[in-house]
Short mmCIF file of C-alpha atoms and ligand atoms in Angstrom, two decimals:
data_model
loop_
_atom_site.label_atom_id
_atom_site.label_comp_id
_atom_site.label_asym_id
_atom_site.label_seq_id
_atom_site.Cartn_x
_atom_site.Cartn_y
_atom_site.Cartn_z
CA MET A 1 86.21 86.20 100.28
CA ILE A 2 89.71 86.68 98.89
CA ILE A 3 92.45 84.33 100.04
CA VAL A 4 95.85 85.85 99.32
CA LEU A 5 98.54 83.18 99.03
CA LYS A 6 102.08 83.47 100.35
CA HIS A 7 104.53 83.94 97.49
CA ASP A 8 106.20 80.62 98.33
CA ALA A 9 102.97 78.59 98.70
CA THR A 10 103.49 75.11 97.25
CA GLN A 11 101.14 73.46 94.75
CA GLU A 12 100.24 70.92 97.41
CA GLN A 13 99.23 73.69 99.82
CA ILE A 14 97.23 75.44 97.10
CA ASP A 15 95.40 72.20 96.23
CA HIS A 16 94.60 71.68 99.90
CA ILE A 17 93.19 75.23 100.26
CA ILE A 18 91.07 74.73 97.13
CA ASP A 19 89.74 71.39 98.44
CA ARG A 20 88.80 72.98 101.76
CA ILE A 21 86.91 75.82 100.07
CA LYS A 22 85.07 73.44 97.76
CA GLY A 23 84.28 71.21 100.73
CA LEU A 24 82.48 74.17 102.31
CA GLY A 25 80.24 74.42 99.26
CA LEU A 26 81.86 77.56 97.85
CA ALA A 27 83.04 78.10 94.28
CA VAL A 28 86.76 78.58 93.70
CA HIS A 29 88.26 81.06 91.23
CA VAL A 30 92.02 81.40 91.05
CA SER A 31 93.61 84.61 89.82
CA GLU A 32 97.33 84.62 89.14
CA GLY A 33 98.48 88.24 89.24
CA LYS A 34 101.91 89.69 88.51
CA GLU A 35 102.66 90.01 92.22
CA LYS A 36 100.35 87.59 93.98
CA THR A 37 98.14 84.59 93.43
CA ILE A 38 94.75 84.95 95.03
CA ILE A 39 91.87 82.57 95.39
CA GLY A 40 88.29 83.80 95.40
CA ALA A 41 85.86 81.81 97.54
CA ILE A 42 82.46 82.77 96.21
CA GLY A 43 79.06 81.82 97.60
CA ASP A 44 77.46 81.88 101.03
CA GLU A 45 80.44 83.15 103.00
CA SER A 46 78.77 82.70 106.37
CA VAL A 47 80.15 79.12 106.39
CA LEU A 48 83.62 80.60 106.78
CA ALA A 49 82.81 82.02 110.20
CA GLU A 50 83.35 78.60 111.81
CA GLN A 51 86.16 77.51 109.48
CA PRO A 52 88.94 80.09 109.51
CA LEU A 53 91.06 79.72 106.39
CA GLU A 54 93.84 81.92 107.82
CA ILE A 55 95.34 78.94 109.60
CA LEU A 56 95.90 76.87 106.44
CA PRO A 57 99.53 76.57 105.31
CA GLY A 58 100.30 78.79 102.32
CA VAL A 59 97.69 81.43 103.23
CA GLU A 60 98.96 84.98 103.80
CA LYS A 61 95.65 86.66 104.57
CA VAL A 62 91.91 86.37 104.09
CA MET A 63 89.86 89.45 103.21
CA PRO A 64 86.21 90.02 102.44
CA ILE A 65 85.33 91.48 99.02
CA LEU A 66 83.26 94.49 99.98
CA LYS A 67 81.68 95.11 96.58
CA PRO A 68 78.57 93.16 95.50
CA TYR A 69 80.41 92.13 92.34
CA LYS A 70 83.25 89.83 93.27
CA LEU A 71 85.12 88.14 90.41
CA VAL A 72 84.91 91.16 88.12
CA SER A 73 86.05 93.62 90.80
CA ARG A 74 89.47 95.24 91.05
CA GLU A 75 89.59 94.00 94.62
CA PHE A 76 89.69 90.43 93.33
CA LYS A 77 92.16 91.15 90.51
CA ALA A 78 94.30 94.26 90.46
CA ASP A 79 95.84 93.73 87.00
CA ASP A 80 93.90 94.61 83.86
CA THR A 81 92.39 91.63 82.07
CA ILE A 82 93.73 91.40 78.56
CA ILE A 83 91.68 89.27 76.18
CA ASP A 84 93.62 87.74 73.31
CA ILE A 85 91.56 86.96 70.22
CA GLU A 86 93.61 85.54 67.38
CA GLY A 87 96.61 87.51 68.61
CA ILE A 88 94.71 90.82 68.93
CA LYS A 89 94.68 92.03 72.51
CA ILE A 90 91.71 93.86 74.00
CA GLY A 91 92.44 95.65 77.28
CA GLY A 92 96.11 96.32 76.70
CA ARG A 93 97.89 99.46 75.51
CA GLU A 94 96.49 99.22 72.01
CA VAL A 95 93.00 100.61 71.46
CA GLN A 96 90.98 98.20 69.29
CA VAL A 97 88.24 99.24 66.91
CA ILE A 98 85.37 96.96 65.97
CA ALA A 99 83.50 98.20 62.91
CA GLY A 100 80.92 97.07 60.40
CA PRO A 101 77.24 97.27 59.56
CA CYS A 102 74.44 97.07 62.10
CA SER A 103 73.04 94.00 60.40
CA ILE A 104 74.28 91.55 57.80
CA GLU A 105 72.19 92.21 54.71
CA ASN A 106 73.94 90.37 51.92
CA LEU A 107 77.39 89.00 51.19
CA GLU A 108 78.45 91.77 48.80
CA ILE A 109 77.76 94.71 51.12
CA LEU A 110 79.29 92.86 54.07
CA GLN A 111 82.49 92.03 52.21
CA GLU A 112 82.80 95.48 50.72
CA THR A 113 82.32 97.11 54.13
CA ALA A 114 84.68 94.63 55.80
CA SER A 115 87.52 95.26 53.34
CA MET A 116 87.14 99.00 53.74
CA VAL A 117 87.07 99.01 57.55
CA LYS A 118 90.07 96.68 57.59
CA ALA A 119 92.01 98.98 55.29
CA ALA A 120 91.19 101.88 57.63
CA GLY A 121 92.60 99.96 60.62
CA ALA A 122 89.64 98.21 62.29
CA ARG A 123 90.71 94.94 63.93
CA PHE A 124 87.30 93.25 64.20
CA LEU A 125 84.20 93.11 62.00
CA ARG A 126 80.75 93.53 63.54
CA GLY A 127 77.44 92.49 61.98
CA GLY A 128 74.14 91.30 63.42
CA ALA A 129 72.45 88.15 62.14
CA PHE A 130 69.79 88.09 64.89
CA LYS A 131 68.58 91.66 65.38
CA PRO A 132 66.70 92.96 68.45
CA ARG A 133 64.21 95.28 66.71
CA THR A 134 61.64 97.40 68.53
CA SER A 135 59.02 96.52 65.92
CA PRO A 136 58.18 92.90 65.12
CA TYR A 137 57.56 94.04 61.53
CA ALA A 138 61.07 95.48 61.04
CA PHE A 139 63.90 93.48 59.42
CA GLN A 140 64.90 90.87 62.00
CA GLY A 141 68.22 89.83 60.45
CA LEU A 142 69.24 87.03 58.09
CA ARG A 143 69.79 84.66 61.03
CA ASP A 144 71.54 81.38 60.01
CA GLU A 145 72.22 82.65 56.50
CA GLY A 146 73.74 85.83 57.95
CA LEU A 147 76.10 83.80 60.14
CA LYS A 148 77.36 81.98 57.05
CA TYR A 149 78.04 85.31 55.30
CA LEU A 150 79.88 86.48 58.40
CA LEU A 151 82.18 83.47 58.44
CA ASP A 152 82.77 83.68 54.67
CA THR A 153 83.72 87.32 55.08
CA LYS A 154 86.02 86.53 57.99
CA LYS A 155 87.84 83.99 55.83
CA LYS A 156 88.03 86.26 52.82
CA VAL A 157 88.92 89.54 54.52
CA GLY A 158 90.74 88.20 57.57
CA LEU A 159 89.04 90.03 60.44
CA PRO A 160 87.73 88.21 63.53
CA VAL A 161 83.99 88.78 63.98
CA VAL A 162 81.44 89.90 66.57
CA THR A 163 77.73 89.07 66.43
CA GLU A 164 74.81 89.25 68.85
CA VAL A 165 73.01 86.41 70.58
CA MET A 166 69.47 87.09 71.79
CA ASP A 167 68.30 83.63 72.76
CA PRO A 168 70.14 80.76 74.51
CA ARG A 169 68.64 78.42 71.88
CA ASP A 170 70.84 80.04 69.21
CA LEU A 171 73.98 80.10 71.31
CA GLU A 172 75.58 76.86 70.16
CA LEU A 173 75.12 77.78 66.51
CA ILE A 174 76.40 81.33 66.99
CA CYS A 175 79.49 80.05 68.83
CA GLU A 176 80.45 78.04 65.73
CA TYR A 177 80.55 81.21 63.65
CA THR A 178 81.74 84.04 65.86
CA ASP A 179 84.88 85.06 67.74
CA ILE A 180 83.07 87.35 70.19
CA ILE A 181 79.48 86.95 71.36
CA GLN A 182 77.63 90.24 71.79
CA ILE A 183 74.91 90.62 74.40
CA GLY A 184 72.83 93.64 73.49
CA THR A 185 71.47 96.39 75.68
CA ARG A 186 68.00 94.82 75.82
CA ASN A 187 69.37 91.56 77.14
CA MET A 188 71.84 92.86 79.69
CA GLN A 189 69.67 91.51 82.48
CA ASN A 190 68.53 88.33 80.77
CA PHE A 191 70.09 86.24 83.49
CA ARG A 192 69.47 82.86 81.84
CA LEU A 193 71.24 84.10 78.72
CA LEU A 194 74.14 85.46 80.79
CA THR A 195 74.50 82.13 82.58
CA GLU A 196 74.53 80.16 79.33
CA VAL A 197 77.08 82.50 77.76
CA GLY A 198 79.14 82.15 80.94
CA LYS A 199 79.31 78.39 80.37
CA THR A 200 81.02 78.91 77.02
CA ARG A 201 84.63 79.98 76.77
CA LYS A 202 84.02 82.54 74.02
CA PRO A 203 84.84 86.21 74.67
CA VAL A 204 81.67 88.18 75.44
CA LEU A 205 80.89 91.81 74.60
CA LEU A 206 78.35 92.88 77.20
CA LYS A 207 76.50 96.10 76.45
CA ARG A 208 75.11 98.30 79.19
CA GLY A 209 71.33 98.16 79.54
CA LEU A 210 69.37 101.19 78.33
CA SER A 211 68.32 102.07 81.86
CA SER A 212 70.95 100.22 83.86
CA THR A 213 73.35 101.59 86.41
CA ILE A 214 77.06 100.84 86.25
CA LYS A 215 76.61 98.58 89.26
CA GLU A 216 73.92 96.60 87.46
CA LEU A 217 76.21 96.23 84.43
CA LEU A 218 78.92 94.83 86.68
CA MET A 219 76.47 92.47 88.38
CA SER A 220 75.50 91.15 84.94
CA ALA A 221 79.17 90.62 84.11
CA GLU A 222 79.44 88.74 87.40
CA TYR A 223 76.77 86.28 86.20
CA ILE A 224 79.02 85.42 83.25
CA ALA A 225 82.20 85.26 85.34
CA ALA A 226 80.51 83.11 87.99
CA GLU A 227 80.15 80.37 85.36
CA GLY A 228 83.89 80.44 84.69
CA ASN A 229 84.02 82.71 81.64
CA ASP A 230 86.15 85.71 82.51
CA LYS A 231 86.65 86.94 78.95
CA ILE A 232 84.21 89.81 79.25
CA ILE A 233 84.40 93.16 77.45
CA LEU A 234 82.09 95.83 78.87
CA CYS A 235 80.49 98.31 76.51
CA GLU A 236 79.06 101.74 77.33
CA ARG A 237 76.55 102.47 74.54
CA GLY A 238 74.53 105.34 75.96
CA ILE A 239 71.68 105.33 78.43
CA ARG A 240 68.14 106.65 78.37
CA THR A 241 67.80 110.10 79.90
CA PHE A 242 65.42 113.06 79.51
CA GLU A 243 67.56 114.32 76.61
CA THR A 244 66.18 113.79 73.13
CA ALA A 245 68.78 115.51 70.93
CA THR A 246 70.64 112.22 70.62
CA ARG A 247 69.25 108.67 70.54
CA SER A 248 70.79 107.91 73.95
CA THR A 249 73.07 109.89 76.25
CA LEU A 250 76.63 108.62 76.16
CA ASP A 251 77.70 108.28 79.78
CA ILE A 252 81.37 109.06 79.33
CA SER A 253 81.91 108.96 83.11
CA ALA A 254 81.13 105.26 82.97
CA VAL A 255 84.56 104.71 81.40
CA PRO A 256 86.74 105.98 84.27
CA VAL A 257 84.30 104.58 86.85
CA LEU A 258 84.45 101.12 85.26
CA LYS A 259 88.22 101.26 84.86
CA GLU A 260 88.43 101.88 88.61
CA GLU A 261 85.88 99.29 89.68
CA THR A 262 86.79 96.40 87.41
CA HIS A 263 89.79 94.78 85.74
CA LEU A 264 87.73 94.00 82.61
CA PRO A 265 88.29 95.87 79.33
CA VAL A 266 85.86 98.72 78.63
CA ILE A 267 84.83 99.85 75.16
CA VAL A 268 82.43 102.52 73.92
CA ASP A 269 79.81 102.38 71.16
CA PRO A 270 79.33 105.98 70.00
CA SER A 271 77.02 104.93 67.13
CA HIS A 272 74.06 103.69 69.19
CA ALA A 273 74.62 106.46 71.75
CA ALA A 274 74.46 109.21 69.14
CA GLY A 275 71.94 107.70 66.76
CA ARG A 276 73.31 110.00 64.04
CA TRP A 277 76.51 109.60 62.06
CA ASP A 278 77.75 113.18 62.41
CA MET A 279 77.94 112.85 66.20
CA VAL A 280 79.99 109.64 66.07
CA PRO A 281 83.45 111.26 65.59
CA PRO A 282 83.31 113.63 68.61
CA LEU A 283 81.98 110.88 70.87
CA ALA A 284 84.58 108.40 69.62
CA LYS A 285 87.36 110.90 70.36
CA ALA A 286 85.97 111.55 73.85
CA ALA A 287 85.81 107.80 74.50
CA ILE A 288 89.48 107.23 73.75
CA ALA A 289 90.49 110.36 75.65
CA SER A 290 88.58 109.09 78.71
CA GLY A 291 90.45 105.78 78.75
CA ALA A 292 88.32 103.35 76.72
CA ASP A 293 90.09 100.23 75.49
CA GLY A 294 88.21 100.17 72.23
CA LEU A 295 85.29 101.34 70.12
CA LEU A 296 82.34 99.69 68.41
CA ILE A 297 81.39 101.73 65.36
CA GLU A 298 78.70 101.14 62.75
CA VAL A 299 80.01 101.53 59.20
CA HIS A 300 78.06 100.70 56.04
CA ALA A 301 79.26 100.79 52.43
CA ASP A 302 75.97 102.49 51.49
CA PRO A 303 74.20 103.84 54.62
CA GLU A 304 71.26 105.22 52.64
CA ARG A 305 70.32 101.69 51.65
CA ALA A 306 71.00 100.08 55.03
CA LEU A 307 68.16 97.95 56.41
CA CYS A 308 68.98 98.92 59.99
CA ASP A 309 70.62 101.95 61.66
CA GLY A 310 71.67 103.64 58.40
CA VAL A 311 71.31 107.13 59.95
CA GLN A 312 74.02 106.44 62.47
CA SER A 313 76.34 104.50 60.16
CA LEU A 314 79.51 106.11 58.85
CA LYS A 315 80.44 105.83 55.21
CA PRO A 316 83.77 104.03 54.84
CA GLU A 317 85.54 107.26 53.77
CA LYS A 318 84.30 109.04 56.91
CA PHE A 319 85.41 106.09 59.01
CA ASP A 320 88.86 106.24 57.44
CA GLU A 321 89.14 109.97 58.22
CA LEU A 322 88.01 109.33 61.79
CA MET A 323 90.58 106.57 62.33
CA LYS A 324 93.37 108.96 61.40
CA VAL A 325 92.23 111.45 64.05
CA LEU A 326 91.66 108.71 66.63
CA ARG A 327 95.27 107.57 66.22
CA LYS A 328 96.40 111.01 67.37
CA VAL A 329 94.01 111.01 70.32
CA ALA A 330 95.23 107.56 71.35
CA GLU A 331 98.83 108.72 71.17
CA ALA A 332 98.02 111.81 73.28
CA VAL A 333 96.78 109.57 76.11
CA GLY A 334 99.66 107.09 75.94
CA ARG A 335 97.93 104.45 73.83
CA THR A 336 98.34 103.15 70.31
CA LEU A 337 95.77 102.45 67.63
C1 PEP B 1 73.84 96.70 67.91
O1 PEP B 1 75.02 96.70 68.33
O2 PEP B 1 73.52 96.62 66.72
C2 PEP B 1 72.75 96.89 68.89
C3 PEP B 1 71.52 96.47 68.65
O3 PEP B 1 73.16 97.55 69.98
P1 PEP B 1 72.40 97.86 71.37
O4 PEP B 1 72.09 96.53 71.95
O5 PEP B 1 73.42 98.64 72.13
O6 PEP B 1 71.19 98.68 71.04
MN1 MN B 2 72.69 98.92 65.26
#
């Protein structure tokens, strides 16, 4: 249920409304918008049937949220959520690019790649330390050692970092090293993991599940938001379809659909969608043209020697060329990059 407050509601009235909602066993989430402050009462709403909140002083109106996702819906918050990470804003007018290798392999390659993507205009560095590999025999990531390399590189190159968490047992450690926690496609519906990540206050990059609908993606985001963490960036990274020409099928329609349904920032990962480097530029351009707030792109200083996802990784020179074109696309749709 959404409780819209009168514009002149006093703090005392607001506190009283919050106490009443909590007293009914519902969770309270306050959203201060440009025009209105609204309170979300989330939980078993049937208790409200007997306890009308309309009569409380300071309340303008009470409305049900019709969508199954509540806190992440546009109904709950009309204004775009803008996530500020070390002064870089995701979800605002500026399109942000996150770039770097699939996995952290050694300090030299990571630092070389990081300096090059930074020079080309990327604002965040990506790199996996814990890798979700299909085969248990494939390179699984450098784990703790990789996290140290990531932080060293952040300090040396000066880019905030993104890395994936696969298991709640690693979450505390990963939070010490990263600026954004990534939840990968295979874990989008790992509800225990979502809940634990929701208890932190770190920004979360939530990737769409390989076979998940947009609604399921939003329900997963709701798990994180329900724990009080509303710094969620959604990522369309391609879904599994009958098509085999590309690794996954980039669902470009997900961008405008998500922008309509939710206030959260939406980014696109053309690298995992394409599965081949030469398809990354056209998909990246389409993503920005369709309204994405950012991109997640795999770049490797030496893709031929990459231990993971080399075929889809751009060489730094190609990434630099792409960034120049993307700037023009961003400008054409009223954004900056
Ligand atoms: C990744 O970003 O390296 C990754 C494993 O992505 P996804 O979860 O989308 O496959
Ligand atoms: Mn990868």
